[in-house]
PDB file of C-alpha atoms in Angstrom:
ATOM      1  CA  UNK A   1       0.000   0.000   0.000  1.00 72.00           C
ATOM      2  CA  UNK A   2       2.754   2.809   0.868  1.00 77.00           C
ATOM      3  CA  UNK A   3       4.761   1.695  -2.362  1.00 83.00           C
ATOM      4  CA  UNK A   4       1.809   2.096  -4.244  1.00 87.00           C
ATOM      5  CA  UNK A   5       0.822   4.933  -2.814  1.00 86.00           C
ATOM      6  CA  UNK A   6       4.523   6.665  -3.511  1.00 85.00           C
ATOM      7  CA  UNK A   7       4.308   4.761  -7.227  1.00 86.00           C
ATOM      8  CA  UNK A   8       0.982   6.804  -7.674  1.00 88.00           C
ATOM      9  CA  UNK A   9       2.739  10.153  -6.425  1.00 86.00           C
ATOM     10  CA  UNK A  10       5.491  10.203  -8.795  1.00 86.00           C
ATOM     11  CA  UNK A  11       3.754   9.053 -11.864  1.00 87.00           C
ATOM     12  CA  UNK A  12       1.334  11.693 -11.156  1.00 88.00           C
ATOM     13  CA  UNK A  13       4.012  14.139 -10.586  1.00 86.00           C
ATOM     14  CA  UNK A  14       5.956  12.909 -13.562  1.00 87.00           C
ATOM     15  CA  UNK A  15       2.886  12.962 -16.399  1.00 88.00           C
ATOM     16  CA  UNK A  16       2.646  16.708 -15.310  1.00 87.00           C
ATOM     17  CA  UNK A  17       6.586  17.260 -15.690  1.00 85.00           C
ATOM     18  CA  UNK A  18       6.738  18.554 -11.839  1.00 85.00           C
ATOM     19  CA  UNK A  19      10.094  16.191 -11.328  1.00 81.00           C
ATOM     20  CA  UNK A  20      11.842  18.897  -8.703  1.00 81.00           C
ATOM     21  CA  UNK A  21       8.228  18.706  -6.664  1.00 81.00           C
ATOM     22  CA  UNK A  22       9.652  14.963  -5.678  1.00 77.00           C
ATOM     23  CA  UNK A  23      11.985  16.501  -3.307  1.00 76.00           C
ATOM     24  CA  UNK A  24       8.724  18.252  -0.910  1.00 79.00           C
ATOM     25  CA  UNK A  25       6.691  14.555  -1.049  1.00 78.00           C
ATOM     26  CA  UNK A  26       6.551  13.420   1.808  1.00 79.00           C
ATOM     27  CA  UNK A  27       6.815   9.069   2.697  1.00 82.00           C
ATOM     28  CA  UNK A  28       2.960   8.318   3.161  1.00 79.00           C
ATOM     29  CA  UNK A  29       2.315   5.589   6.177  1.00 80.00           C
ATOM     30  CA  UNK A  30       5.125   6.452   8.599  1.00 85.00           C
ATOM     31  CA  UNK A  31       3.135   5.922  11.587  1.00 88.00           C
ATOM     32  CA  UNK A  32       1.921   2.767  11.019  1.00 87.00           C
ATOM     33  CA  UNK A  33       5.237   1.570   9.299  1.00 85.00           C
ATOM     34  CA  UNK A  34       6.992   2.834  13.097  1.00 90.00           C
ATOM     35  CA  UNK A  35       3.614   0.735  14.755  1.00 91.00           C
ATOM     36  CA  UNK A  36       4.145  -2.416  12.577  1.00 88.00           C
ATOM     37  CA  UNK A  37       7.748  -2.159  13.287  1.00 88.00           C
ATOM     38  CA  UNK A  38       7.587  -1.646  17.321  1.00 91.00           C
ATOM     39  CA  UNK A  39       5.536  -4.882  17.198  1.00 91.00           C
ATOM     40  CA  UNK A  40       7.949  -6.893  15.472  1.00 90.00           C
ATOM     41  CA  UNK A  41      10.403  -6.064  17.990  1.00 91.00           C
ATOM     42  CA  UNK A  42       8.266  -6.286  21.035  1.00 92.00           C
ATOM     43  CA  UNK A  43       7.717  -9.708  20.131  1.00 94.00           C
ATOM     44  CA  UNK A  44      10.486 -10.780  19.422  1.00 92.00           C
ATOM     45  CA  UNK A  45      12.001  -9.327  22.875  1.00 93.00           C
ATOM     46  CA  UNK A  46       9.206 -11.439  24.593  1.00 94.00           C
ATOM     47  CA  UNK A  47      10.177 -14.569  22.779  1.00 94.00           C
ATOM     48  CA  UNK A  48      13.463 -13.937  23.944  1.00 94.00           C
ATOM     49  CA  UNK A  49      12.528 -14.422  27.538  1.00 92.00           C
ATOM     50  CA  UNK A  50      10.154 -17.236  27.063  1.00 94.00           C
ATOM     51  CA  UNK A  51      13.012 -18.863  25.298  1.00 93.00           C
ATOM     52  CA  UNK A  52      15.111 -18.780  28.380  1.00 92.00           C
ATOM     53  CA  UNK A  53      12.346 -18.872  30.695  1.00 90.00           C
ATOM     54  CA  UNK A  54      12.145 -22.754  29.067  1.00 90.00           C
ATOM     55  CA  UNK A  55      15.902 -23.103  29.435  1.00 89.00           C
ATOM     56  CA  UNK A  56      16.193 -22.633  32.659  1.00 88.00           C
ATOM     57  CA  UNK A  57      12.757 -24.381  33.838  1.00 85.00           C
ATOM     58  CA  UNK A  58      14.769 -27.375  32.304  1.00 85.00           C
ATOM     59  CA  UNK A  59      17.552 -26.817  34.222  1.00 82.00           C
ATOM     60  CA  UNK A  60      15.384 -26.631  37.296  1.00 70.00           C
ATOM     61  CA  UNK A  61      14.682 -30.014  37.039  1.00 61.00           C
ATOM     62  CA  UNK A  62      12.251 -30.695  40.532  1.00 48.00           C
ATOM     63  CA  UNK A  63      13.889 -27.977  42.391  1.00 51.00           C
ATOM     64  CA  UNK A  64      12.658 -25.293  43.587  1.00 53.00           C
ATOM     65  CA  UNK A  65      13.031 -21.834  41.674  1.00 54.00           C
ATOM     66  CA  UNK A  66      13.568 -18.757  42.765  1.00 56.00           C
ATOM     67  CA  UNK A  67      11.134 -16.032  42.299  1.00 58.00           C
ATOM     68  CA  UNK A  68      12.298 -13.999  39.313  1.00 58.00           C
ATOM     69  CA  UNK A  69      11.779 -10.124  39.535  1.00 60.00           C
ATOM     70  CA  UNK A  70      10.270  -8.154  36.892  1.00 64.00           C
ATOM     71  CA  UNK A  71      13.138  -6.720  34.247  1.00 60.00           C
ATOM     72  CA  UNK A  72      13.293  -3.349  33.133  1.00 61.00           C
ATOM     73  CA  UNK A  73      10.814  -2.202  30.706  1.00 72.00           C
ATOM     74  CA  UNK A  74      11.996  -2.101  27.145  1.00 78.00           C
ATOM     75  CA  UNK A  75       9.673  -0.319  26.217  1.00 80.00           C
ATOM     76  CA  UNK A  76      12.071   2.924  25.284  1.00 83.00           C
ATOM     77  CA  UNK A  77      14.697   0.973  23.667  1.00 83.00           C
ATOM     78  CA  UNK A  78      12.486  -0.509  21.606  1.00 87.00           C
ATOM     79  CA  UNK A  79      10.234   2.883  20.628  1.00 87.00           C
ATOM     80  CA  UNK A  80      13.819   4.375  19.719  1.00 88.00           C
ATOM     81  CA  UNK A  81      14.950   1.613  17.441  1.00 84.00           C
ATOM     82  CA  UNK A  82      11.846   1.308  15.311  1.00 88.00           C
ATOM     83  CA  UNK A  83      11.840   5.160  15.176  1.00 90.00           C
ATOM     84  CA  UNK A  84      15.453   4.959  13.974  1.00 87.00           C
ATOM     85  CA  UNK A  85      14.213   2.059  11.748  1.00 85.00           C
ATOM     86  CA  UNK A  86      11.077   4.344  10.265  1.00 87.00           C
ATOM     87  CA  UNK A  87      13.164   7.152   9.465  1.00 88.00           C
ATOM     88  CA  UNK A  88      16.461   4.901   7.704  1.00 84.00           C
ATOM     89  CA  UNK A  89      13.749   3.318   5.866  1.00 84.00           C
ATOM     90  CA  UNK A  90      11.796   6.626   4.739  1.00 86.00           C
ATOM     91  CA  UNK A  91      15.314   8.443   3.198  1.00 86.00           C
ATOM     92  CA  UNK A  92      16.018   5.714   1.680  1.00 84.00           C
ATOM     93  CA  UNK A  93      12.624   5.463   0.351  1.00 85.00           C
ATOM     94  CA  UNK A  94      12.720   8.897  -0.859  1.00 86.00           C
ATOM     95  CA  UNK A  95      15.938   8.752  -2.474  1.00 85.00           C
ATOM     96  CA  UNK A  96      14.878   6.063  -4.313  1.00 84.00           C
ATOM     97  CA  UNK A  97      12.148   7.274  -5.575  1.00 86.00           C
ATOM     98  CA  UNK A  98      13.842  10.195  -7.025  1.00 86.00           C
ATOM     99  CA  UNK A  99      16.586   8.801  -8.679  1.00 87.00           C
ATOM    100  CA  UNK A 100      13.769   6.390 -10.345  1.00 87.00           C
ATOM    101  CA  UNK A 101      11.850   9.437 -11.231  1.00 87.00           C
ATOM    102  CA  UNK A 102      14.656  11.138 -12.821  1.00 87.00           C
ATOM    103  CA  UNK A 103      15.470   7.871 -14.725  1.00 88.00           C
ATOM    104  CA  UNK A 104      12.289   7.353 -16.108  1.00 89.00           C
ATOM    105  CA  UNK A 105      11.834  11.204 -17.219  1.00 88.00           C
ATOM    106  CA  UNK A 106      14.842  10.375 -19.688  1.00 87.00           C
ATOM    107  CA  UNK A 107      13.741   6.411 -20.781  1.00 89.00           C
ATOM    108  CA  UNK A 108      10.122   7.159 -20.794  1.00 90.00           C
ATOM    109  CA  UNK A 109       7.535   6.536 -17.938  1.00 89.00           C
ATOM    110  CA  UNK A 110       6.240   3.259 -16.556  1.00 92.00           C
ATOM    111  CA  UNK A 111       4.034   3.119 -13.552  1.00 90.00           C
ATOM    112  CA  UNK A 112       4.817  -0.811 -13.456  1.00 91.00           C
ATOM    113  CA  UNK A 113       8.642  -0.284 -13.685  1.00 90.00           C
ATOM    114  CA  UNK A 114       8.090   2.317 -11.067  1.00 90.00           C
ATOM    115  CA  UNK A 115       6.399  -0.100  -8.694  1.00 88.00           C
ATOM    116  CA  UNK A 116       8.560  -2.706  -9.024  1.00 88.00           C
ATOM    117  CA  UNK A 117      11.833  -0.956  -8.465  1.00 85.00           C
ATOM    118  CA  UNK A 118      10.407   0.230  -5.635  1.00 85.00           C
ATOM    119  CA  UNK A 119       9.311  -2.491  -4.282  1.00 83.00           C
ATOM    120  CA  UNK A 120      12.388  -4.240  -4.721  1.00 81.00           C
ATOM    121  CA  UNK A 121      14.732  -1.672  -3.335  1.00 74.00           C
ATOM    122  CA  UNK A 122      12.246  -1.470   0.216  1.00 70.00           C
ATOM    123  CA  UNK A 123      12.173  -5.413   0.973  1.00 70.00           C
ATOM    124  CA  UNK A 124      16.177  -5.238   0.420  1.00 68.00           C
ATOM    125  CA  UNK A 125      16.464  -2.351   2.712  1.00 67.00           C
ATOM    126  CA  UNK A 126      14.045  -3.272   4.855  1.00 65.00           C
ATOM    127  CA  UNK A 127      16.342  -6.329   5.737  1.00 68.00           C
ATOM    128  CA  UNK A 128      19.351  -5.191   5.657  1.00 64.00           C
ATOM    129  CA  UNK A 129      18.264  -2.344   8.374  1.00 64.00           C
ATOM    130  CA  UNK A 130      16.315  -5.071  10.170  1.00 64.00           C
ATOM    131  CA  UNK A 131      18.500  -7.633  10.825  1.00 67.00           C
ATOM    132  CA  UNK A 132      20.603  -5.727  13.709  1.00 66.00           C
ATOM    133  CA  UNK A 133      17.551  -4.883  15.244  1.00 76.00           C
ATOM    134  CA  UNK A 134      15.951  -8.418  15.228  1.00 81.00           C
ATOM    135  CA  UNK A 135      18.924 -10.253  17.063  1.00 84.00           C
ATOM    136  CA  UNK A 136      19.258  -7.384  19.146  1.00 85.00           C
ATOM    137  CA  UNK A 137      15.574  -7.492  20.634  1.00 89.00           C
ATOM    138  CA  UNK A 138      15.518 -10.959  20.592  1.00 90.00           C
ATOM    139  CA  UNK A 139      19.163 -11.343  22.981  1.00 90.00           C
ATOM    140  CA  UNK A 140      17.410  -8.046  25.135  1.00 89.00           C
ATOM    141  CA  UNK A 141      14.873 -10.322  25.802  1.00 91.00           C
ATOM    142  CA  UNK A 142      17.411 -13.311  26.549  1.00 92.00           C
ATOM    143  CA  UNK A 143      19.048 -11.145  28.569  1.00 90.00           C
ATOM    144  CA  UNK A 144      15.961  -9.397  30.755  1.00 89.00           C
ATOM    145  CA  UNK A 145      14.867 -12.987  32.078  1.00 89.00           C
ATOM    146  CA  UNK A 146      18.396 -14.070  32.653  1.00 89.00           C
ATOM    147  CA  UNK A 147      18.322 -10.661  34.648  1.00 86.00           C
ATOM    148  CA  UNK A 148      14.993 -11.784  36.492  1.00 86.00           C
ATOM    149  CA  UNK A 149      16.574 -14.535  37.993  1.00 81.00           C
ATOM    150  CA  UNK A 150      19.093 -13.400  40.718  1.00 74.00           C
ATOM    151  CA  UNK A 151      20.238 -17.145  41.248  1.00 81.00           C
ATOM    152  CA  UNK A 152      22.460 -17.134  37.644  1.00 88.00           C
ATOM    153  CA  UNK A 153      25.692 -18.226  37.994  1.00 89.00           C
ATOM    154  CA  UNK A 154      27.369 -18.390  34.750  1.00 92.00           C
ATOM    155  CA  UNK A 155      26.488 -17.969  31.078  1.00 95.00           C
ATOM    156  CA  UNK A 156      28.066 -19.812  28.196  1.00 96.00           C
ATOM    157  CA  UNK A 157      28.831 -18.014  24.761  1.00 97.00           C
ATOM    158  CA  UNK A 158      26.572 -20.013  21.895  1.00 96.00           C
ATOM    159  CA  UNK A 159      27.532 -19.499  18.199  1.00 94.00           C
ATOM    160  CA  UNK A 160      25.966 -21.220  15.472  1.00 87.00           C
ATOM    161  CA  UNK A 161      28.850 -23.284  14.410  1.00 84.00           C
ATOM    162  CA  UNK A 162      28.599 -23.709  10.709  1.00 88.00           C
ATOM    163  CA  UNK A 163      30.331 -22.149   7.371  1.00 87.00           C
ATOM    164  CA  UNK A 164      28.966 -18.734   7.643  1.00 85.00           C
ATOM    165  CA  UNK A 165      29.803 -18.390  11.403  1.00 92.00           C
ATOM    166  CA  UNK A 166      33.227 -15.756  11.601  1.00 94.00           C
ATOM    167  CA  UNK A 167      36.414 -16.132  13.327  1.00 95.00           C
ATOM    168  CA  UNK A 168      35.381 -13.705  16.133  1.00 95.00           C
ATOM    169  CA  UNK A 169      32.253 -14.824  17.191  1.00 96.00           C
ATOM    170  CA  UNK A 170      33.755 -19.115  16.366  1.00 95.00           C
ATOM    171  CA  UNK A 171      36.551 -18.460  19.060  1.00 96.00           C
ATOM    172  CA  UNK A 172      33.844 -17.322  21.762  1.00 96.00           C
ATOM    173  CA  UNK A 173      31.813 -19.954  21.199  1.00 96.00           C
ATOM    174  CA  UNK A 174      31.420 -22.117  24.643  1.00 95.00           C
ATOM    175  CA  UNK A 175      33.343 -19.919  26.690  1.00 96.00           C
ATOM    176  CA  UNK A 176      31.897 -19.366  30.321  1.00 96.00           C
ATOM    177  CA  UNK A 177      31.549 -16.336  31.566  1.00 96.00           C
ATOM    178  CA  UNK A 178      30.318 -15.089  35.542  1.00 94.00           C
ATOM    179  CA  UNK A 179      26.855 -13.841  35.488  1.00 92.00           C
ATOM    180  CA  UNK A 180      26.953 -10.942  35.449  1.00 89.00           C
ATOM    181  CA  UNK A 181      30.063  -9.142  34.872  1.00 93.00           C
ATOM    182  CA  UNK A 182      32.242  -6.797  32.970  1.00 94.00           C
ATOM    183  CA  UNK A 183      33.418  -9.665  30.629  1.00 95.00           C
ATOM    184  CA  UNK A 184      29.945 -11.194  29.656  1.00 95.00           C
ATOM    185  CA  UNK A 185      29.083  -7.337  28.838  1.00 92.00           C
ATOM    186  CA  UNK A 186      31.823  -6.890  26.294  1.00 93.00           C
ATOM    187  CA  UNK A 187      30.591  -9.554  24.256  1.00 94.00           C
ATOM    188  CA  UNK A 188      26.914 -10.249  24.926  1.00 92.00           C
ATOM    189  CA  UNK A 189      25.472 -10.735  21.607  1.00 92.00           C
ATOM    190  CA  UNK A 190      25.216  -9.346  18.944  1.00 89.00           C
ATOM    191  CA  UNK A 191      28.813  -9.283  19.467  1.00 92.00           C
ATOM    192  CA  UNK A 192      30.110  -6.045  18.620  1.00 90.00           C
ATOM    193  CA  UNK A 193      33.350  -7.667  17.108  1.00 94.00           C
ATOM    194  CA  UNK A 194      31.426  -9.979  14.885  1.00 93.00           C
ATOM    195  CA  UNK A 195      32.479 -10.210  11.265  1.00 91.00           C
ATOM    196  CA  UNK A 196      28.762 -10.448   9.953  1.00 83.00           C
ATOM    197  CA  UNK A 197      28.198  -7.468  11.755  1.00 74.00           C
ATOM    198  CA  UNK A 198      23.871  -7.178  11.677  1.00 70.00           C
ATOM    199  CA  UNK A 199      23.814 -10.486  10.966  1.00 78.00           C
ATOM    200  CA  UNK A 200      24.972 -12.279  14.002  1.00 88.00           C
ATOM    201  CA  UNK A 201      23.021 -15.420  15.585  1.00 89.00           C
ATOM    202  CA  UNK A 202      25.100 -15.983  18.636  1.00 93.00           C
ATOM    203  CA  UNK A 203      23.379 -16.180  22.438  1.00 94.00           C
ATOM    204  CA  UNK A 204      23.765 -16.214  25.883  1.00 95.00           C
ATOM    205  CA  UNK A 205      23.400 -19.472  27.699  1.00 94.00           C
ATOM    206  CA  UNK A 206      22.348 -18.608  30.892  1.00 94.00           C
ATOM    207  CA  UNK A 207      23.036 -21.142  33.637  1.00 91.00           C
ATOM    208  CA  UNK A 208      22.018 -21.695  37.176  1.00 85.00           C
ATOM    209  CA  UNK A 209      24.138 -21.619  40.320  1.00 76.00           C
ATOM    210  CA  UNK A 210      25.233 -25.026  41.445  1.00 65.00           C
ATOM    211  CA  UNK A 211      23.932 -23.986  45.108  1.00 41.00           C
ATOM    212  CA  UNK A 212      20.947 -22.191  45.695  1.00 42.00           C
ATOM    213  CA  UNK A 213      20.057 -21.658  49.142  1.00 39.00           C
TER     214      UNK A 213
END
C-alpha cells in the first residue's frame, strides 16, 4: 500500500513534468510503518525471555526456583529503534524514488517499472536495516529474564557453528563467563566484534548456580 501509494505520487508528478516537486513529497504511512515495526520487535524481545524462561525451567529439574523479579521495561529501547528504523527506511525510500523518477523522465515513464523498483529496493532495505535490530531485541529479551533470575551463575557463549559463522564470534563460542560481569558485557550478543556485523546469531546461555540456598 505505501509503495503504491509513492508509485501513484510520482507518476502523477511525472505525467505533469513537476520532477523537482519529488523533493517536498513526503513518505505516506510512517506511523503505522513505526507501529508495525515496534511490534515486530516487542515480540520478538518477549520470545526472547520465554526462550530462556524454558531453558532454565529445564535446568530446574524438581527444584525449587527462585522467584524472578520483573526486568526493566523495554519499552524505550524498543520505541527508539523502530523510530530509527522508520526514518532509515523513509530516506532511503525517498531517495529512491527520485533517482527512479529522474530515470524514467529520460527512458520514458512506466508506472509498473516504477512499482517494481520500488518495491524491490524497500524489501532489500528493509532487511538489511532489520536484521541488527531483530537479534538485538531478541538477545534483550534473553538477557531481561536471565536478569529476572538473581540465582544465575554463569552464562556460556553459543555461536551457530557452521560455514557462515566468523572467526570472532567461532573463538567465543562455549566460553563461560560469571553472570553478570564486565566480561559477559563486552561480548553479549550481537557481538560487537562480529564479522557479519547485523547479521549475528550468537546467544547467551544462561546457567544456574550449582547452590541455591
Amino acid at each position: 500500500k505505501q509503495i503504491t501509494q509513492i508509485s501513484d505520487t510520482a507518476v502523477k508528478e511525472l505525467q505533469a513534468g513537476r520532477v523537482s516537486k519529488l523533493l517536498e513529497t513526503g513518505i505516506p504511512f510512517r506511523d503505522q510503518m513505526e507501529t508495525a515495526i515496534t511490534r515486530t520487535l516487542t515480540d520478538l524481545y518477549n520470545y526472547g525471555r520465554e526462550q530462556v524462561a524454558k531453558e532454565l525451567a529445564k535446568q530446574s529439574g524438581t527444584r525449587k526456583m527462585a522467584d524472578p523479579t520483573t526486568p526493566p521495561s523495554p519499552e524505550e529501547m524498543i520505541k527508539a529503534r523502530a523510530k530509527a528504523i522508520t526514518e532509515t527506511l523513509s530516506v532511503k525510500l525517498h531517495s529512491a524514488m527520485t533517482w527512479e523518477a529522474l530515470r524514467q523522465a529520460k527512458a520514458g515513464i512506466d508506472r509498473n517499472l516504477f512499482e517494481s523498483t520500488m518495491l524491490n529496493m524497500s524489501g532489500k532495505e528493509l532487511e538489511l536495516v532489520a536484521k541488527f535490530s531483530v537479534n538485538e531485541s531478541f538477545n534483550l529479551g534473553r538477557e531481561a529474564e536471565a536478569q529476572a533470575h538473581g540465582d544465575i551463575q554463569r552464562v556460556v557463549y553459543s555461536a551457530l557453528m557452521d560455514t557462515g559463522t566468523c572467526e570472532p564470534c567461532w573463538e567465543l563460542d562455549g566460553q563461560s563467563f560469571d553472570y553478570p560481569s564486565a566480561e559477559w558485557d563486552g561480548v553479549v550478543p550481537p557481538y560487537v566484534n562480529c564479522e557479519g556485523r547485523d547479521r549475528c546469531r550468537c546467544v547467551g546461555v544462561y546457567v544456574y548456580a550449582e547452590e541455591r540456598g
